[in-house]
mmCIF file of N, CA and C in Angstrom:
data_model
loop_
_atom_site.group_PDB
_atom_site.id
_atom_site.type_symbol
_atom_site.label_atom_id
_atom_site.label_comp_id
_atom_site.label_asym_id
_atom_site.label_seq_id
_atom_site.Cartn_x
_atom_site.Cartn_y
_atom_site.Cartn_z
ATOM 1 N N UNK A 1 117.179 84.403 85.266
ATOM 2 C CA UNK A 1 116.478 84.076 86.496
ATOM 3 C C UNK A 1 115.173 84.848 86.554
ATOM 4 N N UNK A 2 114.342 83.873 87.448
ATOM 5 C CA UNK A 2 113.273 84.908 86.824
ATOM 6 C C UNK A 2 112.477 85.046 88.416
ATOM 7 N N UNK A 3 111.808 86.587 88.368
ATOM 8 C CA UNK A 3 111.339 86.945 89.886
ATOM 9 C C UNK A 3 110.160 86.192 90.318
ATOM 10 N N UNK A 4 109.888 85.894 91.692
ATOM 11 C CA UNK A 4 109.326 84.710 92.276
ATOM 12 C C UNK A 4 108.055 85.881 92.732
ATOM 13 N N UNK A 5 108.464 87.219 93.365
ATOM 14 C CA UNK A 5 108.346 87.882 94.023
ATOM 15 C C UNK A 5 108.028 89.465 93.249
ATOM 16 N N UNK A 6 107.260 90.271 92.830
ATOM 17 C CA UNK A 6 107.072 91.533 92.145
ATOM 18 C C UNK A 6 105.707 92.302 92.495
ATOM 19 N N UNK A 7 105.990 93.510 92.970
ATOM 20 C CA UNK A 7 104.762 94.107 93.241
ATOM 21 C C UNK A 7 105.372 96.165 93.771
ATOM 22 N N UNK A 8 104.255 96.815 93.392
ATOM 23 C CA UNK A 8 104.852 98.005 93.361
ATOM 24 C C UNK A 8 104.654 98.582 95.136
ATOM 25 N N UNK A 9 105.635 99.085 95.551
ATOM 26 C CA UNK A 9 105.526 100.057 96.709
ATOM 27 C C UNK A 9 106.274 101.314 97.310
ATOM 28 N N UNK A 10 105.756 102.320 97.535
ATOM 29 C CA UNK A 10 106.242 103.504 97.461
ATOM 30 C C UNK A 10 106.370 103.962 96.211
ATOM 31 N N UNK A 11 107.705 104.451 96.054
ATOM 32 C CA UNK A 11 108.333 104.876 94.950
ATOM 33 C C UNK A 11 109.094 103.892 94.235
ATOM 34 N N UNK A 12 108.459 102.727 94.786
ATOM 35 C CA UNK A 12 109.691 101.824 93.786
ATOM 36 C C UNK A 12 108.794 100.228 93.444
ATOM 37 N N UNK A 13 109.672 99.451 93.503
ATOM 38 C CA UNK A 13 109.400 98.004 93.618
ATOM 39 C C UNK A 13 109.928 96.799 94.644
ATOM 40 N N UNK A 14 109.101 96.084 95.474
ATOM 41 C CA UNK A 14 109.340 95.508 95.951
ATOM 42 C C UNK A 14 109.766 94.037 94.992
ATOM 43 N N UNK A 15 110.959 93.325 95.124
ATOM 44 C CA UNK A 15 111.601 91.623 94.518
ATOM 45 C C UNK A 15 111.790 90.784 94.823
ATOM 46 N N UNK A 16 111.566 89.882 94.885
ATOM 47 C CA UNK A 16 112.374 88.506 95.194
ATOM 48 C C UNK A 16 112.704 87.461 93.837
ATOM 49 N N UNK A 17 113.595 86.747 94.082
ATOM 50 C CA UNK A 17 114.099 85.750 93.332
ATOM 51 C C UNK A 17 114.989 84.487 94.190
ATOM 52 N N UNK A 18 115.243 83.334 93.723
ATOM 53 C CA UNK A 18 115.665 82.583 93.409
ATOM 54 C C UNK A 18 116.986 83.265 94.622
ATOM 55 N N UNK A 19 118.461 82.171 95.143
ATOM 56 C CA UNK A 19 119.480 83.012 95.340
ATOM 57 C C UNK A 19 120.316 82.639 94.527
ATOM 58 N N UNK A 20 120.992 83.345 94.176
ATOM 59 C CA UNK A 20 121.910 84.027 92.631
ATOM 60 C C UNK A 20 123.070 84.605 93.162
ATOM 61 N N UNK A 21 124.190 84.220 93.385
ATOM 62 C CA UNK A 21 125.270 85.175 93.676
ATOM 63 C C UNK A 21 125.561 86.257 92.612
ATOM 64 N N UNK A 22 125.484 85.500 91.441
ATOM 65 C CA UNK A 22 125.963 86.882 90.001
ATOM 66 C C UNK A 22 124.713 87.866 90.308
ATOM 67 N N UNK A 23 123.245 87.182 90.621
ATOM 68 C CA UNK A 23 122.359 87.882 89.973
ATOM 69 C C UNK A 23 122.152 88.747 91.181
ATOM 70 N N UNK A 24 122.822 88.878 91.992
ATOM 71 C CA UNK A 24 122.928 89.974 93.164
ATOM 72 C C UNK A 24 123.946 91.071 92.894
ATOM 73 N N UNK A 25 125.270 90.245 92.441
ATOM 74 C CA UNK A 25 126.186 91.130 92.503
ATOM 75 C C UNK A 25 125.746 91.915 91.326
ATOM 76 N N UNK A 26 125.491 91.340 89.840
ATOM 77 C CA UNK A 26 124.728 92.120 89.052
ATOM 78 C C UNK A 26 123.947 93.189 89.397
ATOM 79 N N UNK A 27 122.945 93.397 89.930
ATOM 80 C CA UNK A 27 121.695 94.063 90.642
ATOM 81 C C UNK A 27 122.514 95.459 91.387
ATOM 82 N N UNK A 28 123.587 94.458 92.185
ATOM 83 C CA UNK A 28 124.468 95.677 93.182
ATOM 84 C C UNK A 28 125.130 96.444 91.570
ATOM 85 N N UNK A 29 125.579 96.348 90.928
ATOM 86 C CA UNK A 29 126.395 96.835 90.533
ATOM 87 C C UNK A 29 125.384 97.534 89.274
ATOM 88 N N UNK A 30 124.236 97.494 88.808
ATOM 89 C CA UNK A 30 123.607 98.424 88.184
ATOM 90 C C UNK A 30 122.930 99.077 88.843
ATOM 91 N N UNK A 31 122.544 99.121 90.091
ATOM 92 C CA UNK A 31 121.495 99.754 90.863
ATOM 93 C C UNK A 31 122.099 100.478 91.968
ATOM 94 N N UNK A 32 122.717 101.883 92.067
ATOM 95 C CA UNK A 32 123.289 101.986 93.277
ATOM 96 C C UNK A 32 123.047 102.249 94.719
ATOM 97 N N UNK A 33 123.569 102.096 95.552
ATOM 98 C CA UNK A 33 122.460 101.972 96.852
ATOM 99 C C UNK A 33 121.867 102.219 97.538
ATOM 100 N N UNK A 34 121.883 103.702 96.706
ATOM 101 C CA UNK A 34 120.626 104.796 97.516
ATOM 102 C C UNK A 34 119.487 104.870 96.539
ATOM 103 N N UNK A 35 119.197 103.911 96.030
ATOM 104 C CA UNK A 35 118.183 103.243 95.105
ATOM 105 C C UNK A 35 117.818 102.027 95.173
ATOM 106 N N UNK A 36 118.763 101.003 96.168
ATOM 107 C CA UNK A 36 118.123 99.827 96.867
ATOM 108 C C UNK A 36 118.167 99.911 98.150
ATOM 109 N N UNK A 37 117.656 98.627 98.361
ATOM 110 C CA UNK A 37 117.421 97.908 99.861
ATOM 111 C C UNK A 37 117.077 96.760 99.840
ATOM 112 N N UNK A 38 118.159 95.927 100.656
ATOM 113 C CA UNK A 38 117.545 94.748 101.013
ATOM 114 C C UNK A 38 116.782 94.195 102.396
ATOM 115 N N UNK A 39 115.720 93.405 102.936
ATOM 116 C CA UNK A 39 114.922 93.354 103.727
ATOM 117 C C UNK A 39 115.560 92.036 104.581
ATOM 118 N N UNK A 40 115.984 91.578 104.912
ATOM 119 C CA UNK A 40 116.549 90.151 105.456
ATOM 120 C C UNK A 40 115.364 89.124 106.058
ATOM 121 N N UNK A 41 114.304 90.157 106.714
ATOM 122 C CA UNK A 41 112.909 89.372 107.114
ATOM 123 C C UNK A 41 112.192 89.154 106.099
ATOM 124 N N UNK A 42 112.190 89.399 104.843
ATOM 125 C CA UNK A 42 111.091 89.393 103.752
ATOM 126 C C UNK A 42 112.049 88.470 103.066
ATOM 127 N N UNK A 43 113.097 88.795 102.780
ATOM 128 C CA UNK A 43 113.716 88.099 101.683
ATOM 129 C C UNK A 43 113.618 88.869 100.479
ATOM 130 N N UNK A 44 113.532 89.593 100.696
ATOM 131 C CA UNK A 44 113.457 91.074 99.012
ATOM 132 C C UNK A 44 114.108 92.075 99.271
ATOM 133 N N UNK A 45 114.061 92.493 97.625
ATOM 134 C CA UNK A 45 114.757 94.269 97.514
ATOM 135 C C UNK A 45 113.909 95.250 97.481
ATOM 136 N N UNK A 46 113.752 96.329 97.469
ATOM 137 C CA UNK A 46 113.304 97.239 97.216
ATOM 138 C C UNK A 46 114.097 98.067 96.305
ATOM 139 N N UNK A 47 113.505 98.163 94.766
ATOM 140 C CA UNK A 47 114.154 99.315 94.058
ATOM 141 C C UNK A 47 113.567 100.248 93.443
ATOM 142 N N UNK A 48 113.962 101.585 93.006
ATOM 143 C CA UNK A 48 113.681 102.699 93.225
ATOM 144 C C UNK A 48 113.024 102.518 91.855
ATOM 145 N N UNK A 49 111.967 103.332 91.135
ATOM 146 C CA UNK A 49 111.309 103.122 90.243
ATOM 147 C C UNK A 49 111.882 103.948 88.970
ATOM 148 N N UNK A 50 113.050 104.278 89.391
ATOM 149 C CA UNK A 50 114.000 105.135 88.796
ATOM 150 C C UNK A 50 114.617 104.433 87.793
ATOM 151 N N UNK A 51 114.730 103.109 88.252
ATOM 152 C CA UNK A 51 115.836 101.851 87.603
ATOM 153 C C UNK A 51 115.170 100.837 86.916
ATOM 154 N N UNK A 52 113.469 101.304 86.750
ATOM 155 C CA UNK A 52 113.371 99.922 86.028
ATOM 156 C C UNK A 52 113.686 100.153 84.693
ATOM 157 N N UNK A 53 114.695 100.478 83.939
ATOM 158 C CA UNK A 53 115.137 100.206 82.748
ATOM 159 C C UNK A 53 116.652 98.794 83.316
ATOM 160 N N UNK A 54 117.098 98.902 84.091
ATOM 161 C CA UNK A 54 118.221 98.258 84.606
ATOM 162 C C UNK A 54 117.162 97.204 84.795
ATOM 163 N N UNK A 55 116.153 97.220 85.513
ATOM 164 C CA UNK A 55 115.332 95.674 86.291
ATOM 165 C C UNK A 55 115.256 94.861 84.896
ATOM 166 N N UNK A 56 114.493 95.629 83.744
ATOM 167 C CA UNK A 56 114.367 95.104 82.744
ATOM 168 C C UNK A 56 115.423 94.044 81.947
ATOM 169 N N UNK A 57 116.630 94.487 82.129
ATOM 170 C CA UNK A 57 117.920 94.043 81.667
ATOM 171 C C UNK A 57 118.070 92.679 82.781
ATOM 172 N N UNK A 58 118.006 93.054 83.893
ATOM 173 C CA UNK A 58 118.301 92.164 84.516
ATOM 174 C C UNK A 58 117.592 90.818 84.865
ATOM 175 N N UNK A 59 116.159 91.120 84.337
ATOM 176 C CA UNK A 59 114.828 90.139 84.961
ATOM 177 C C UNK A 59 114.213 90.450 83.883
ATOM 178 N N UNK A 60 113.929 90.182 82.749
ATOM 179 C CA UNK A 60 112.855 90.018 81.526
ATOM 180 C C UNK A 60 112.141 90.049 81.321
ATOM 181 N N UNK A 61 111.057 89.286 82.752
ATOM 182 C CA UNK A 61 110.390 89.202 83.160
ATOM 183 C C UNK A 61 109.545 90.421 84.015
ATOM 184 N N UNK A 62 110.303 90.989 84.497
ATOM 185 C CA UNK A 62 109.701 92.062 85.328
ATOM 186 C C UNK A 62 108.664 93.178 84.089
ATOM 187 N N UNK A 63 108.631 93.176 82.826
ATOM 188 C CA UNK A 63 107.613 93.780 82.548
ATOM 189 C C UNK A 63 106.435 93.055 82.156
ATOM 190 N N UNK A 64 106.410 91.873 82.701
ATOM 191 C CA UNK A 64 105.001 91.671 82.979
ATOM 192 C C UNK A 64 104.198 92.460 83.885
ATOM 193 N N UNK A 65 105.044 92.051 85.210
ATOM 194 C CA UNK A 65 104.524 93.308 86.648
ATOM 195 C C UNK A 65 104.333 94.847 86.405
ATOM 196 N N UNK A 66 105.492 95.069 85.530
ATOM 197 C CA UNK A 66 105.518 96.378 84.884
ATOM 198 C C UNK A 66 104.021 97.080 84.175
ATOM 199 N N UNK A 67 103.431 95.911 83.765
ATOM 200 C CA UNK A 67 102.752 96.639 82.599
ATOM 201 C C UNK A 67 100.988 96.512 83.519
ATOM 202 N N UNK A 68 101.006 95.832 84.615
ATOM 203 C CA UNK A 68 99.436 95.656 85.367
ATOM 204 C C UNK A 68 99.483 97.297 85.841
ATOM 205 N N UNK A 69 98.141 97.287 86.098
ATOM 206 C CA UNK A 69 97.858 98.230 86.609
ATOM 207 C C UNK A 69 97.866 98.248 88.229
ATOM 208 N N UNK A 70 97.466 99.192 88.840
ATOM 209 C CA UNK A 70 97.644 98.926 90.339
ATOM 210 C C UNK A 70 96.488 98.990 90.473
ATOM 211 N N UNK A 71 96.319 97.833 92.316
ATOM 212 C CA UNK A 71 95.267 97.018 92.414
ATOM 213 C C UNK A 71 94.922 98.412 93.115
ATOM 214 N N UNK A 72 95.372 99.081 93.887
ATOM 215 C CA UNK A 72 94.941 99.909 94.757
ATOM 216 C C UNK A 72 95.967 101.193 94.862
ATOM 217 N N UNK A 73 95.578 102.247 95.418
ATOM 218 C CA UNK A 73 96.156 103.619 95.087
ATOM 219 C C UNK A 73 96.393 104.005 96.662
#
């Protein structure tokens, strides 16, 4: 599945995707939850920048986002 949604904030990353029951419960179960958050008004996660070796595994895709630079500091 691939993220609709990627961009860096705080200490982590803001996500969205597609809805995925595995690819949630997946997510829950490599990422634990004082390293996420989900937003219910946005429709995204927030994860800790701690885990993007797990994001990687999980979304393939995410080092595209991974590898830009930031637009702003």
């Amino acid at each position: 599945m691939a993220l609709t949604q990627c961009y860096r904030q705080g200490d982590g990353w803001c996500i969205a995707f597609g809805y995925d029951a595995q690819k949630i419960e997946a997510l829950k179960a490599a990422i634990p939850h004082t390293a996420r958050s989900w937003s219910p008004e946005a429709k995204q996660w927030w994860v800790d920048k701690n885990y993007e070796i797990e994001m990687l595994r999980l979304f393939p895709d995410f080092e595209v986002f991974q590898k830009q630079p930031r637009l702003f500091e």
